């Protein structure tokens, strides 16, 4: 038996609640669960359910600058924003010294908290995997190639944790835009 539309919507809302807490990652109703048949199409139920499902899914995902942090135990997010031009790429290995320029922002507000680029400094040098930088940077920059740019979303457990730091409250999620130079 098919579930009434009200039950489908309640299921979508429960899925949203789970996704806000890191349990579910997608908020879409399976097409097999949508109202079917000529009567449902004539009444416009199918497009309404699809639209509502998409709107709920969009509202459920936390995005940079939306005023919320990721859960402290969330995984590190690594995105490549520019690929290295040299081929073959030799990625950074633990113990290797690399030079990077970076900009660090708060995830919840987008406010810049540190930037080697704005200060006009020479690239920042450190040894990968040696604990000289935040754990999220050490992990997120493993394998980065010269000329490559990455965006790292660092949850607080891999950042400053519950203690925070200057300009960073305890539990803050950080976003780093990093480019490797050497």
mmCIF file of C-alpha atoms in Angstrom:
data_model
loop_
_atom_site.group_PDB
_atom_site.id
_atom_site.type_symbol
_atom_site.label_atom_id
_atom_site.label_comp_id
_atom_site.label_asym_id
_atom_site.label_seq_id
_atom_site.Cartn_x
_atom_site.Cartn_y
_atom_site.Cartn_z
ATOM 1 C CA UNK A 1 0.000 0.000 0.000
ATOM 2 C CA UNK A 2 1.200 3.491 -0.831
ATOM 3 C CA UNK A 3 1.819 5.908 2.008
ATOM 4 C CA UNK A 4 -0.217 9.110 2.141
ATOM 5 C CA UNK A 5 1.546 12.327 1.154
ATOM 6 C CA UNK A 6 1.611 13.455 4.794
ATOM 7 C CA UNK A 7 3.684 10.371 5.744
ATOM 8 C CA UNK A 8 6.114 10.984 2.883
ATOM 9 C CA UNK A 9 6.639 14.580 4.015
ATOM 10 C CA UNK A 10 7.146 13.526 7.628
ATOM 11 C CA UNK A 11 9.748 11.007 6.421
ATOM 12 C CA UNK A 12 11.548 13.756 4.490
ATOM 13 C CA UNK A 13 11.600 16.002 7.571
ATOM 14 C CA UNK A 14 13.010 13.153 9.710
ATOM 15 C CA UNK A 15 15.715 12.623 7.088
ATOM 16 C CA UNK A 16 16.566 16.324 7.266
ATOM 17 C CA UNK A 17 16.838 16.143 11.048
ATOM 18 C CA UNK A 18 19.207 13.166 10.770
ATOM 19 C CA UNK A 19 21.317 14.898 8.109
ATOM 20 C CA UNK A 20 21.739 17.986 10.328
ATOM 21 C CA UNK A 21 23.378 15.717 12.891
ATOM 22 C CA UNK A 22 25.658 13.907 10.456
ATOM 23 C CA UNK A 23 23.717 10.649 10.201
ATOM 24 C CA UNK A 24 22.285 10.966 6.702
ATOM 25 C CA UNK A 25 23.904 12.682 3.766
ATOM 26 C CA UNK A 26 21.073 12.926 1.218
ATOM 27 C CA UNK A 27 17.566 14.237 1.509
ATOM 28 C CA UNK A 28 15.644 13.018 -1.470
ATOM 29 C CA UNK A 29 12.564 10.884 -1.492
ATOM 30 C CA UNK A 30 13.097 7.719 -3.539
ATOM 31 C CA UNK A 31 11.117 7.924 -6.770
ATOM 32 C CA UNK A 32 9.462 4.603 -5.936
ATOM 33 C CA UNK A 33 7.853 6.296 -2.909
ATOM 34 C CA UNK A 34 6.352 9.230 -4.822
ATOM 35 C CA UNK A 35 2.618 9.435 -5.512
ATOM 36 C CA UNK A 36 1.983 7.574 -8.753
ATOM 37 C CA UNK A 37 -0.631 7.510 -11.456
ATOM 38 C CA UNK A 38 -2.751 9.814 -13.532
ATOM 39 C CA UNK A 39 -4.733 11.097 -10.543
ATOM 40 C CA UNK A 40 -1.560 12.164 -8.682
ATOM 41 C CA UNK A 41 -0.184 13.892 -11.796
ATOM 42 C CA UNK A 42 -3.489 15.627 -12.460
ATOM 43 C CA UNK A 43 -3.600 16.946 -8.894
ATOM 44 C CA UNK A 44 0.013 18.143 -9.210
ATOM 45 C CA UNK A 45 1.274 16.014 -6.334
ATOM 46 C CA UNK A 46 4.383 14.661 -8.042
ATOM 47 C CA UNK A 47 5.937 18.059 -8.852
ATOM 48 C CA UNK A 48 5.015 19.388 -5.394
ATOM 49 C CA UNK A 49 6.650 16.471 -3.609
ATOM 50 C CA UNK A 50 9.779 16.757 -5.766
ATOM 51 C CA UNK A 51 9.992 20.515 -5.153
ATOM 52 C CA UNK A 52 9.433 20.145 -1.421
ATOM 53 C CA UNK A 53 12.021 17.377 -1.211
ATOM 54 C CA UNK A 54 14.577 19.553 -3.021
ATOM 55 C CA UNK A 55 13.834 22.567 -0.802
ATOM 56 C CA UNK A 56 14.121 20.535 2.382
ATOM 57 C CA UNK A 57 17.396 19.044 1.163
ATOM 58 C CA UNK A 58 18.819 22.476 0.403
ATOM 59 C CA UNK A 59 17.798 23.767 3.827
ATOM 60 C CA UNK A 60 19.331 20.768 5.570
ATOM 61 C CA UNK A 61 22.877 21.118 4.304
ATOM 62 C CA UNK A 62 25.122 23.384 6.321
ATOM 63 C CA UNK A 63 27.104 25.665 4.123
ATOM 64 C CA UNK A 64 29.931 28.050 4.730
ATOM 65 C CA UNK A 65 28.631 31.351 6.078
ATOM 66 C CA UNK A 66 25.253 30.037 7.269
ATOM 67 C CA UNK A 67 25.961 30.774 10.944
ATOM 68 C CA UNK A 68 26.568 27.152 12.010
ATOM 69 C CA UNK A 69 29.616 24.999 12.572
ATOM 70 C CA UNK A 70 30.039 21.400 11.531
ATOM 71 C CA UNK A 71 29.949 18.835 14.348
ATOM 72 C CA UNK A 72 33.375 18.670 16.001
ATOM 73 C CA UNK A 73 33.766 15.024 15.009
ATOM 74 C CA UNK A 74 32.856 15.617 11.334
ATOM 75 C CA UNK A 75 35.382 14.342 8.801
ATOM 76 C CA UNK A 76 37.911 16.630 7.164
ATOM 77 C CA UNK A 77 36.674 17.861 3.771
ATOM 78 C CA UNK A 78 39.298 18.235 1.047
ATOM 79 C CA UNK A 79 38.549 19.749 -2.342
ATOM 80 C CA UNK A 80 40.970 20.419 -5.189
ATOM 81 C CA UNK A 81 40.232 23.891 -6.561
ATOM 82 C CA UNK A 82 43.110 23.954 -9.053
ATOM 83 C CA UNK A 83 45.050 20.984 -10.395
ATOM 84 C CA UNK A 84 48.823 21.001 -10.741
ATOM 85 C CA UNK A 85 50.048 21.743 -14.260
ATOM 86 C CA UNK A 86 53.180 19.628 -14.101
ATOM 87 C CA UNK A 87 52.883 16.022 -15.034
ATOM 88 C CA UNK A 88 53.502 13.637 -13.414
ATOM 89 C CA UNK A 89 52.538 15.178 -10.092
ATOM 90 C CA UNK A 90 54.714 14.283 -7.131
ATOM 91 C CA UNK A 91 52.524 14.810 -4.077
ATOM 92 C CA UNK A 92 53.740 15.891 -0.652
ATOM 93 C CA UNK A 93 54.775 13.020 1.595
ATOM 94 C CA UNK A 94 55.129 12.942 5.391
ATOM 95 C CA UNK A 95 58.444 14.523 6.373
ATOM 96 C CA UNK A 96 58.650 16.650 3.217
ATOM 97 C CA UNK A 97 59.063 20.416 3.592
ATOM 98 C CA UNK A 98 56.547 22.408 1.517
ATOM 99 C CA UNK A 99 55.775 26.097 0.981
ATOM 100 C CA UNK A 100 52.174 27.292 0.816
ATOM 101 C CA UNK A 101 50.158 30.468 0.743
ATOM 102 C CA UNK A 102 46.825 30.334 2.546
ATOM 103 C CA UNK A 103 43.717 32.124 3.693
ATOM 104 C CA UNK A 104 41.866 30.914 6.792
ATOM 105 C CA UNK A 105 38.192 31.728 7.413
ATOM 106 C CA UNK A 106 35.528 30.875 9.947
ATOM 107 C CA UNK A 107 33.041 28.427 8.441
ATOM 108 C CA UNK A 108 30.037 29.901 10.260
ATOM 109 C CA UNK A 109 30.543 33.503 9.136
ATOM 110 C CA UNK A 110 33.116 33.474 6.341
ATOM 111 C CA UNK A 111 35.217 36.034 8.257
ATOM 112 C CA UNK A 112 38.929 35.919 7.380
ATOM 113 C CA UNK A 113 40.989 35.152 10.488
ATOM 114 C CA UNK A 114 44.443 34.817 8.904
ATOM 115 C CA UNK A 115 45.928 35.209 5.448
ATOM 116 C CA UNK A 116 49.510 34.975 4.265
ATOM 117 C CA UNK A 117 48.281 36.431 0.969
ATOM 118 C CA UNK A 118 46.839 39.631 2.495
ATOM 119 C CA UNK A 119 49.989 40.165 4.555
ATOM 120 C CA UNK A 120 52.074 39.858 1.393
ATOM 121 C CA UNK A 121 54.385 37.374 3.068
ATOM 122 C CA UNK A 122 56.603 34.838 1.446
ATOM 123 C CA UNK A 123 54.962 31.417 1.318
ATOM 124 C CA UNK A 124 54.678 29.694 4.702
ATOM 125 C CA UNK A 125 57.021 26.696 5.000
ATOM 126 C CA UNK A 126 56.481 23.641 7.180
ATOM 127 C CA UNK A 127 57.166 19.914 7.279
ATOM 128 C CA UNK A 128 54.142 17.798 6.355
ATOM 129 C CA UNK A 129 53.064 15.367 9.078
ATOM 130 C CA UNK A 130 55.431 16.759 11.717
ATOM 131 C CA UNK A 131 52.734 18.435 13.841
ATOM 132 C CA UNK A 132 53.936 21.962 13.017
ATOM 133 C CA UNK A 133 50.457 22.991 11.859
ATOM 134 C CA UNK A 134 46.875 22.034 12.732
ATOM 135 C CA UNK A 135 46.027 18.335 12.316
ATOM 136 C CA UNK A 136 43.516 19.211 9.593
ATOM 137 C CA UNK A 137 46.222 20.949 7.553
ATOM 138 C CA UNK A 138 48.695 18.105 8.054
ATOM 139 C CA UNK A 139 46.108 15.569 6.854
ATOM 140 C CA UNK A 140 44.542 17.725 4.134
ATOM 141 C CA UNK A 141 47.826 18.625 2.455
ATOM 142 C CA UNK A 142 49.203 15.094 2.161
ATOM 143 C CA UNK A 143 49.628 14.407 -1.543
ATOM 144 C CA UNK A 144 49.290 18.052 -2.643
ATOM 145 C CA UNK A 145 51.358 18.803 -5.757
ATOM 146 C CA UNK A 146 53.330 21.946 -6.609
ATOM 147 C CA UNK A 147 50.959 24.477 -8.155
ATOM 148 C CA UNK A 148 47.859 22.716 -6.802
ATOM 149 C CA UNK A 149 45.235 24.594 -4.768
ATOM 150 C CA UNK A 150 42.939 22.985 -2.211
ATOM 151 C CA UNK A 151 40.017 24.022 -0.072
ATOM 152 C CA UNK A 152 40.007 22.341 3.335
ATOM 153 C CA UNK A 153 37.029 22.415 5.693
ATOM 154 C CA UNK A 154 38.503 21.583 9.089
ATOM 155 C CA UNK A 155 36.161 20.583 11.947
ATOM 156 C CA UNK A 156 37.186 21.727 15.413
ATOM 157 C CA UNK A 157 38.595 18.319 16.454
ATOM 158 C CA UNK A 158 41.221 18.744 13.707
ATOM 159 C CA UNK A 159 41.560 22.505 14.269
ATOM 160 C CA UNK A 160 41.729 24.421 17.549
ATOM 161 C CA UNK A 161 39.323 22.099 19.387
ATOM 162 C CA UNK A 162 37.280 23.239 22.353
ATOM 163 C CA UNK A 163 39.945 25.700 23.555
ATOM 164 C CA UNK A 164 39.914 27.982 20.515
ATOM 165 C CA UNK A 165 42.629 30.528 19.755
ATOM 166 C CA UNK A 166 42.961 34.228 18.952
ATOM 167 C CA UNK A 167 39.915 35.130 16.846
ATOM 168 C CA UNK A 168 38.623 31.538 16.951
ATOM 169 C CA UNK A 169 36.082 30.338 19.493
ATOM 170 C CA UNK A 170 36.183 26.814 20.861
ATOM 171 C CA UNK A 171 34.340 24.447 18.519
ATOM 172 C CA UNK A 172 34.732 26.653 15.433
ATOM 173 C CA UNK A 173 34.993 24.969 12.041
ATOM 174 C CA UNK A 174 37.687 26.499 9.821
ATOM 175 C CA UNK A 175 38.045 26.821 6.050
ATOM 176 C CA UNK A 176 41.485 27.034 4.459
ATOM 177 C CA UNK A 177 42.221 27.946 0.841
ATOM 178 C CA UNK A 178 45.787 26.703 0.316
ATOM 179 C CA UNK A 179 48.116 26.814 -2.706
ATOM 180 C CA UNK A 180 51.394 24.883 -2.761
ATOM 181 C CA UNK A 181 54.354 26.691 -4.341
ATOM 182 C CA UNK A 182 57.268 24.222 -4.337
#
